[in-house]
Amino acid sequence: MNVYDAIMTRRSTRRFQTKAVPDEMLVKLIQAGRFAPSGGNSQSTHFFVITDPDFLAELADLVQQAFSKMEVTEGMYASLVSSITRSKKGGYVFHYNCPALIVTANQKDYGNNIADCACALENMMILGNEMDLGTCWINQLKWLNEDPALLEKFRSCGLKENERIYGALAVGFAASENGMPERMPLERKGNEVTLI
Ligand SMILES: Cc1cc2nc3c(=O)[nH]c(=O)nc-3n(C[C@H](O)[C@H](O)[C@H](O)COP(=O)(O)O)c2cc1C
């Protein structure tokens, strides 16, 4: 698959097989993230590669607990409303039980923190598609990036004092009939283009 095809057929995967992602595939993905451009070549994105099922389960619990304490407010972003509502009901697993979750953190006082993480995540999503891996951007840890319990959890594994989480990527083999990620592009109705 060439780069254009990998971009044009990339879709989000939200149902994963339990099968682990081989280490060599994860290493390639992480390298693609690490080789993304960064503002001023700062290279300050910190990647956490989580494959430990117990850790993933603990994260899901902490995220559900944090959202359960939040209230839905008027005009709130629909996906955030959904996370809160589903957490209050119980059984909410923000990472879709993916076998690998790649979390990107960066310095909280650096102006390109989100942009740099986004470049890294997009590189990994496109390469993931080329490698027949399903991926999905996961935003919940960014919304909760000041939550004390989650901060403590990540600090215990190396998140630095001045770092916060700005994005994450669920990675795994798609639980589809043929094991491949969905590749039918969604119609583009937005993303306006103006020629000058
Ligand atoms: C910044 C950003 C945040 C997103 N957050 C989530 C998320 O938390 N959970 C999720 O399931 N999908 C998330 N997505 C995936 C979008 O829902 C998805 O890209 C969009 O619906 C288009 O579908 P496609 O990726 O299959 O083309 C996010 C995507 C982006 C770019």
Short mmCIF file of N, CA, C and O in Angstrom, two decimals, residues 81-149:
data_model
loop_
_atom_site.label_atom_id
_atom_site.label_comp_id
_atom_site.label_asym_id
_atom_site.label_seq_id
_atom_site.Cartn_x
_atom_site.Cartn_y
_atom_site.Cartn_z
N VAL A 81 -19.97 14.09 26.69
CA VAL A 81 -21.27 13.75 27.30
C VAL A 81 -21.43 12.23 27.30
O VAL A 81 -21.81 11.63 28.30
N SER A 82 -21.09 11.61 26.17
CA SER A 82 -21.24 10.16 26.04
C SER A 82 -20.34 9.44 27.06
O SER A 82 -20.77 8.47 27.71
N SER A 83 -19.10 9.90 27.22
CA SER A 83 -18.20 9.26 28.19
C SER A 83 -18.75 9.37 29.60
O SER A 83 -18.69 8.41 30.39
N ILE A 84 -19.30 10.54 29.95
CA ILE A 84 -19.84 10.75 31.30
C ILE A 84 -21.07 9.87 31.51
O ILE A 84 -21.18 9.15 32.52
N THR A 85 -21.97 9.91 30.54
CA THR A 85 -23.22 9.15 30.67
C THR A 85 -22.95 7.65 30.78
O THR A 85 -23.51 6.95 31.64
N ARG A 86 -22.06 7.17 29.91
CA ARG A 86 -21.78 5.73 29.93
C ARG A 86 -21.04 5.32 31.20
O ARG A 86 -21.23 4.22 31.73
N SER A 87 -20.19 6.21 31.71
CA SER A 87 -19.47 5.89 32.95
C SER A 87 -20.42 5.79 34.13
O SER A 87 -20.28 4.92 35.00
N LYS A 88 -21.40 6.69 34.16
CA LYS A 88 -22.37 6.66 35.27
C LYS A 88 -23.18 5.37 35.24
O LYS A 88 -23.58 4.86 36.28
N LYS A 89 -23.42 4.85 34.02
CA LYS A 89 -24.18 3.58 33.90
C LYS A 89 -23.32 2.38 34.35
O LYS A 89 -23.83 1.37 34.80
N GLY A 90 -22.00 2.49 34.13
CA GLY A 90 -21.09 1.40 34.49
C GLY A 90 -20.71 0.56 33.28
O GLY A 90 -21.42 0.54 32.26
N GLY A 91 -19.58 -0.11 33.38
CA GLY A 91 -19.12 -0.98 32.30
C GLY A 91 -18.50 -0.24 31.12
O GLY A 91 -18.35 -0.80 30.04
N TYR A 92 -18.11 1.01 31.34
CA TYR A 92 -17.54 1.82 30.26
C TYR A 92 -16.03 1.52 30.13
O TYR A 92 -15.29 1.63 31.09
N VAL A 93 -15.62 1.13 28.93
CA VAL A 93 -14.20 0.86 28.68
C VAL A 93 -13.74 1.80 27.57
O VAL A 93 -13.97 1.55 26.39
N PHE A 94 -13.11 2.88 27.98
CA PHE A 94 -12.78 3.96 27.02
C PHE A 94 -11.84 3.50 25.92
O PHE A 94 -11.84 4.08 24.83
N HIS A 95 -11.03 2.44 26.18
CA HIS A 95 -10.04 2.04 25.17
C HIS A 95 -10.49 0.83 24.35
O HIS A 95 -9.70 0.23 23.63
N TYR A 96 -11.76 0.50 24.43
CA TYR A 96 -12.36 -0.57 23.61
C TYR A 96 -11.66 -1.92 23.78
O TYR A 96 -11.64 -2.72 22.84
N ASN A 97 -11.07 -2.15 24.94
CA ASN A 97 -10.36 -3.42 25.20
C ASN A 97 -9.31 -3.72 24.13
O ASN A 97 -9.13 -4.88 23.72
N CYS A 98 -8.64 -2.68 23.69
CA CYS A 98 -7.57 -2.88 22.71
C CYS A 98 -6.41 -3.62 23.39
O CYS A 98 -6.19 -3.46 24.60
N PRO A 99 -5.64 -4.42 22.65
CA PRO A 99 -4.51 -5.11 23.29
C PRO A 99 -3.32 -4.17 23.54
O PRO A 99 -2.44 -4.51 24.33
N ALA A 100 -3.28 -3.04 22.85
CA ALA A 100 -2.17 -2.09 23.06
C ALA A 100 -2.72 -0.67 23.01
O ALA A 100 -3.49 -0.33 22.11
N LEU A 101 -2.33 0.12 23.99
CA LEU A 101 -2.73 1.53 24.02
C LEU A 101 -1.44 2.37 24.05
O LEU A 101 -0.61 2.19 24.94
N ILE A 102 -1.30 3.23 23.06
CA ILE A 102 -0.11 4.10 23.01
C ILE A 102 -0.56 5.49 23.45
O ILE A 102 -1.42 6.11 22.81
N VAL A 103 -0.01 5.94 24.57
CA VAL A 103 -0.41 7.21 25.15
C VAL A 103 0.69 8.23 24.86
O VAL A 103 1.87 7.94 25.04
N THR A 104 0.27 9.41 24.39
CA THR A 104 1.27 10.45 24.10
C THR A 104 1.11 11.60 25.09
O THR A 104 0.03 12.18 25.24
N ALA A 105 2.21 11.91 25.75
CA ALA A 105 2.24 13.03 26.69
C ALA A 105 3.23 14.06 26.17
O ALA A 105 4.04 13.77 25.27
N ASN A 106 3.15 15.24 26.71
CA ASN A 106 4.09 16.30 26.32
C ASN A 106 4.13 17.34 27.44
O ASN A 106 3.35 17.25 28.40
N GLN A 107 5.01 18.32 27.29
CA GLN A 107 5.16 19.30 28.36
C GLN A 107 3.94 20.23 28.40
O GLN A 107 3.53 20.74 27.36
N LYS A 108 3.40 20.45 29.59
CA LYS A 108 2.13 21.18 29.68
C LYS A 108 2.30 22.67 29.32
O LYS A 108 1.35 23.31 28.91
N ASP A 109 3.51 23.20 29.47
CA ASP A 109 3.71 24.62 29.17
C ASP A 109 4.35 24.84 27.80
O ASP A 109 4.90 25.90 27.53
N TYR A 110 4.27 23.85 26.93
CA TYR A 110 4.84 23.95 25.58
C TYR A 110 3.68 24.17 24.60
O TYR A 110 2.73 23.38 24.56
N GLY A 111 3.75 25.24 23.83
CA GLY A 111 2.62 25.66 22.98
C GLY A 111 2.22 24.67 21.91
O GLY A 111 1.09 24.72 21.41
N ASN A 112 3.12 23.80 21.50
CA ASN A 112 2.79 22.83 20.45
C ASN A 112 2.53 21.43 21.01
O ASN A 112 2.65 20.44 20.27
N ASN A 113 2.20 21.35 22.30
CA ASN A 113 2.06 20.01 22.91
C ASN A 113 1.01 19.15 22.20
O ASN A 113 1.28 18.00 21.84
N ILE A 114 -0.16 19.71 21.95
CA ILE A 114 -1.21 18.91 21.30
C ILE A 114 -0.85 18.65 19.84
O ILE A 114 -1.01 17.53 19.33
N ALA A 115 -0.32 19.68 19.17
CA ALA A 115 0.02 19.53 17.75
C ALA A 115 1.07 18.44 17.55
O ALA A 115 0.94 17.59 16.66
N ASP A 116 2.09 18.43 18.38
CA ASP A 116 3.15 17.41 18.24
C ASP A 116 2.59 16.01 18.50
O ASP A 116 2.92 15.06 17.78
N CYS A 117 1.75 15.89 19.52
CA CYS A 117 1.15 14.57 19.80
C CYS A 117 0.27 14.16 18.62
O CYS A 117 0.27 12.98 18.22
N ALA A 118 -0.46 15.12 18.03
CA ALA A 118 -1.35 14.79 16.91
C ALA A 118 -0.55 14.30 15.71
O ALA A 118 -0.95 13.34 15.03
N CYS A 119 0.58 14.95 15.44
CA CYS A 119 1.42 14.50 14.31
C CYS A 119 1.89 13.06 14.55
O CYS A 119 1.87 12.23 13.64
N ALA A 120 2.30 12.78 15.76
CA ALA A 120 2.78 11.43 16.08
C ALA A 120 1.65 10.41 15.95
O ALA A 120 1.82 9.33 15.37
N LEU A 121 0.48 10.77 16.45
CA LEU A 121 -0.66 9.85 16.40
C LEU A 121 -1.07 9.59 14.95
O LEU A 121 -1.37 8.46 14.57
N GLU A 122 -1.09 10.64 14.15
CA GLU A 122 -1.49 10.46 12.75
C GLU A 122 -0.49 9.58 12.00
O GLU A 122 -0.88 8.70 11.23
N ASN A 123 0.80 9.81 12.22
CA ASN A 123 1.80 8.92 11.60
C ASN A 123 1.51 7.46 11.95
O ASN A 123 1.57 6.57 11.10
N MET A 124 1.20 7.22 13.23
CA MET A 124 0.98 5.84 13.68
C MET A 124 -0.32 5.27 13.11
O MET A 124 -0.39 4.09 12.77
N MET A 125 -1.33 6.13 12.95
CA MET A 125 -2.60 5.65 12.38
C MET A 125 -2.41 5.24 10.92
O MET A 125 -2.94 4.22 10.47
N ILE A 126 -1.65 6.03 10.19
CA ILE A 126 -1.47 5.73 8.76
C ILE A 126 -0.59 4.49 8.58
O ILE A 126 -0.91 3.59 7.80
N LEU A 127 0.49 4.43 9.33
CA LEU A 127 1.34 3.22 9.23
C LEU A 127 0.56 2.00 9.71
O LEU A 127 0.66 0.92 9.11
N GLY A 128 -0.22 2.16 10.78
CA GLY A 128 -1.03 1.05 11.28
C GLY A 128 -1.91 0.48 10.18
O GLY A 128 -2.00 -0.74 10.01
N ASN A 129 -2.53 1.34 9.42
CA ASN A 129 -3.39 0.88 8.32
C ASN A 129 -2.57 0.09 7.30
O ASN A 129 -2.97 -1.00 6.88
N GLU A 130 -1.42 0.61 6.96
CA GLU A 130 -0.56 -0.09 6.00
C GLU A 130 -0.15 -1.46 6.53
O GLU A 130 0.03 -2.41 5.77
N MET A 131 -0.03 -1.58 7.86
CA MET A 131 0.38 -2.85 8.48
C MET A 131 -0.81 -3.76 8.80
O MET A 131 -0.65 -4.75 9.52
N ASP A 132 -2.00 -3.40 8.32
CA ASP A 132 -3.23 -4.17 8.59
C ASP A 132 -3.63 -4.16 10.06
O ASP A 132 -4.31 -5.07 10.55
N LEU A 133 -3.20 -3.14 10.79
CA LEU A 133 -3.60 -2.99 12.19
C LEU A 133 -4.75 -1.99 12.28
O LEU A 133 -4.78 -1.00 11.54
N GLY A 134 -5.68 -2.26 13.18
CA GLY A 134 -6.72 -1.29 13.45
C GLY A 134 -6.23 -0.30 14.49
O GLY A 134 -5.49 -0.68 15.41
N THR A 135 -6.63 0.97 14.34
CA THR A 135 -6.24 1.99 15.32
C THR A 135 -7.43 2.92 15.55
O THR A 135 -8.31 3.03 14.70
N CYS A 136 -7.43 3.57 16.70
CA CYS A 136 -8.45 4.60 16.96
C CYS A 136 -7.88 5.62 17.94
O CYS A 136 -7.34 5.25 18.99
N TRP A 137 -8.00 6.87 17.58
CA TRP A 137 -7.61 7.97 18.49
C TRP A 137 -8.51 7.89 19.72
O TRP A 137 -9.73 7.77 19.59
N ILE A 138 -7.90 8.01 20.88
CA ILE A 138 -8.63 7.92 22.14
C ILE A 138 -8.37 9.22 22.92
O ILE A 138 -7.22 9.53 23.25
N ASN A 139 -9.43 9.96 23.18
CA ASN A 139 -9.26 11.31 23.75
C ASN A 139 -9.49 11.41 25.25
O ASN A 139 -9.21 12.45 25.86
N GLN A 140 -10.03 10.35 25.85
CA GLN A 140 -10.48 10.45 27.24
C GLN A 140 -9.36 10.82 28.21
O GLN A 140 -9.56 11.57 29.16
N LEU A 141 -8.15 10.29 27.98
CA LEU A 141 -7.05 10.58 28.92
C LEU A 141 -6.61 12.04 28.80
O LEU A 141 -6.06 12.60 29.75
N LYS A 142 -6.86 12.64 27.65
CA LYS A 142 -6.55 14.08 27.50
C LYS A 142 -7.56 14.90 28.29
O LYS A 142 -7.20 15.84 29.01
N TRP A 143 -8.85 14.54 28.18
CA TRP A 143 -9.86 15.29 28.95
C TRP A 143 -9.60 15.18 30.44
O TRP A 143 -9.95 16.08 31.20
N LEU A 144 -9.03 14.05 30.85
CA LEU A 144 -8.82 13.81 32.29
C LEU A 144 -7.36 14.04 32.68
O LEU A 144 -6.90 13.46 33.66
N ASN A 145 -6.66 14.88 31.93
CA ASN A 145 -5.20 14.93 32.15
C ASN A 145 -4.77 15.71 33.40
O ASN A 145 -3.58 15.81 33.66
N GLU A 146 -5.77 16.22 34.15
CA GLU A 146 -5.43 16.80 35.47
C GLU A 146 -6.05 15.96 36.59
O GLU A 146 -6.01 16.36 37.75
N ASP A 147 -6.64 14.84 36.24
CA ASP A 147 -7.26 14.00 37.28
C ASP A 147 -6.16 13.42 38.19
O ASP A 147 -5.23 12.76 37.69
N PRO A 148 -6.24 13.66 39.50
CA PRO A 148 -5.16 13.25 40.40
C PRO A 148 -4.83 11.76 40.35
O PRO A 148 -3.66 11.38 40.34
N ALA A 149 -5.85 10.90 40.30
CA ALA A 149 -5.59 9.45 40.32
C ALA A 149 -4.88 9.01 39.04
O ALA A 149 -3.96 8.18 39.08
#
